[in-house]
Amino acid sequence: MGFLGWIMLGLIAGAIAKAIMPGRQGGGWLSTILLGVVGAILGGWIGSTVFHVGIYQFWSLRSWLLAVLGSLIVLFIWGLARGRRA
């Protein structure tokens, strides 16, 4: 997957994670992209380590699920680090 593919995957996965996670996360589109890209990397790492699958194709459902899962984890950890109250 190319650089623009990771940016698009990050933006959409980050937005989905923010929509799923309760509470107010704040931040604009740049923080959503960063959240999604870091989440996609984390999700890909978890997928390759635990399930022996990774993020290889943009249109793969597995890639999207791993990216959103990783973004949810990153968003949860970010909320704990900031001391966010729901």
Short mmCIF file of C-alpha atoms in Angstrom, two decimals:
data_model
loop_
_atom_site.label_atom_id
_atom_site.label_comp_id
_atom_site.label_asym_id
_atom_site.label_seq_id
_atom_site.Cartn_x
_atom_site.Cartn_y
_atom_site.Cartn_z
CA MET A 1 0.00 0.00 0.00
CA GLY A 2 1.39 3.40 -0.93
CA PHE A 3 1.78 6.56 1.11
CA LEU A 4 -1.55 8.02 0.01
CA GLY A 5 -3.25 4.71 0.76
CA TRP A 6 -1.98 4.85 4.34
CA ILE A 7 -3.18 8.46 4.68
CA MET A 8 -6.67 7.59 3.40
CA LEU A 9 -6.85 4.44 5.50
CA GLY A 10 -5.73 6.45 8.53
CA LEU A 11 -8.26 9.21 8.00
CA ILE A 12 -11.20 6.85 7.58
CA ALA A 13 -10.13 4.39 10.30
CA GLY A 14 -9.49 7.26 12.73
CA ALA A 15 -12.88 8.80 11.99
CA ILE A 16 -14.61 5.44 12.52
CA ALA A 17 -12.75 4.93 15.81
CA LYS A 18 -13.75 8.41 17.00
CA ALA A 19 -17.38 7.66 16.09
CA ILE A 20 -17.34 4.33 17.95
CA MET A 21 -15.54 5.52 21.11
CA PRO A 22 -17.86 7.27 23.57
CA GLY A 23 -17.07 10.77 24.81
CA ARG A 24 -15.45 13.78 23.19
CA GLN A 25 -12.03 13.22 21.72
CA GLY A 26 -11.52 16.60 20.10
CA GLY A 27 -8.89 17.28 17.49
CA GLY A 28 -9.23 18.00 13.81
CA TRP A 29 -8.62 16.08 10.65
CA LEU A 30 -4.82 16.05 11.09
CA SER A 31 -5.06 14.39 14.51
CA THR A 32 -7.61 11.95 13.06
CA ILE A 33 -5.18 11.00 10.29
CA LEU A 34 -2.34 10.54 12.78
CA LEU A 35 -4.59 8.50 15.06
CA GLY A 36 -5.65 6.30 12.16
CA VAL A 37 -2.17 5.79 10.71
CA VAL A 38 -0.69 4.91 14.11
CA GLY A 39 -3.72 2.70 14.75
CA ALA A 40 -3.31 0.99 11.38
CA ILE A 41 0.34 0.30 12.13
CA LEU A 42 -0.57 -1.04 15.57
CA GLY A 43 -3.44 -3.09 14.12
CA GLY A 44 -1.16 -4.49 11.44
CA TRP A 45 1.42 -5.43 14.05
CA ILE A 46 -1.21 -7.09 16.26
CA GLY A 47 -2.67 -8.89 13.25
CA SER A 48 0.68 -10.20 12.08
CA THR A 49 1.79 -11.20 15.58
CA VAL A 50 -1.40 -12.79 16.90
CA PHE A 51 -3.39 -13.84 13.83
CA HIS A 52 -0.55 -14.13 11.27
CA VAL A 53 -2.28 -11.66 8.94
CA GLY A 54 -1.35 -8.08 8.17
CA ILE A 55 -2.44 -4.96 6.36
CA TYR A 56 -1.48 -5.47 2.73
CA GLN A 57 -4.34 -4.34 0.51
CA PHE A 58 -6.39 -1.16 0.73
CA TRP A 59 -9.71 -2.77 -0.19
CA SER A 60 -9.37 -5.79 2.10
CA LEU A 61 -11.95 -6.03 4.90
CA ARG A 62 -9.27 -7.54 7.11
CA SER A 63 -7.08 -4.44 6.64
CA TRP A 64 -9.93 -2.14 7.61
CA LEU A 65 -10.90 -4.15 10.68
CA LEU A 66 -7.29 -4.26 11.89
CA ALA A 67 -6.87 -0.51 11.27
CA VAL A 68 -10.05 0.39 13.16
CA LEU A 69 -9.16 -1.98 16.01
CA GLY A 70 -5.70 -0.44 16.28
CA SER A 71 -7.18 3.07 16.14
CA LEU A 72 -9.59 2.23 18.96
CA ILE A 73 -6.69 0.98 21.08
CA VAL A 74 -4.63 4.11 20.35
CA LEU A 75 -7.62 6.35 21.09
CA PHE A 76 -8.27 4.55 24.37
CA ILE A 77 -4.64 4.87 25.46
CA TRP A 78 -4.59 8.54 24.39
CA GLY A 79 -7.72 9.16 26.51
CA LEU A 80 -6.08 7.53 29.53
CA ALA A 81 -2.90 9.53 29.04
CA ARG A 82 -4.80 12.83 28.83
CA GLY A 83 -7.03 11.95 31.78
CA ARG A 84 -10.17 12.37 29.66
CA ARG A 85 -13.47 12.18 31.46
CA ALA A 86 -16.44 10.84 29.53
#
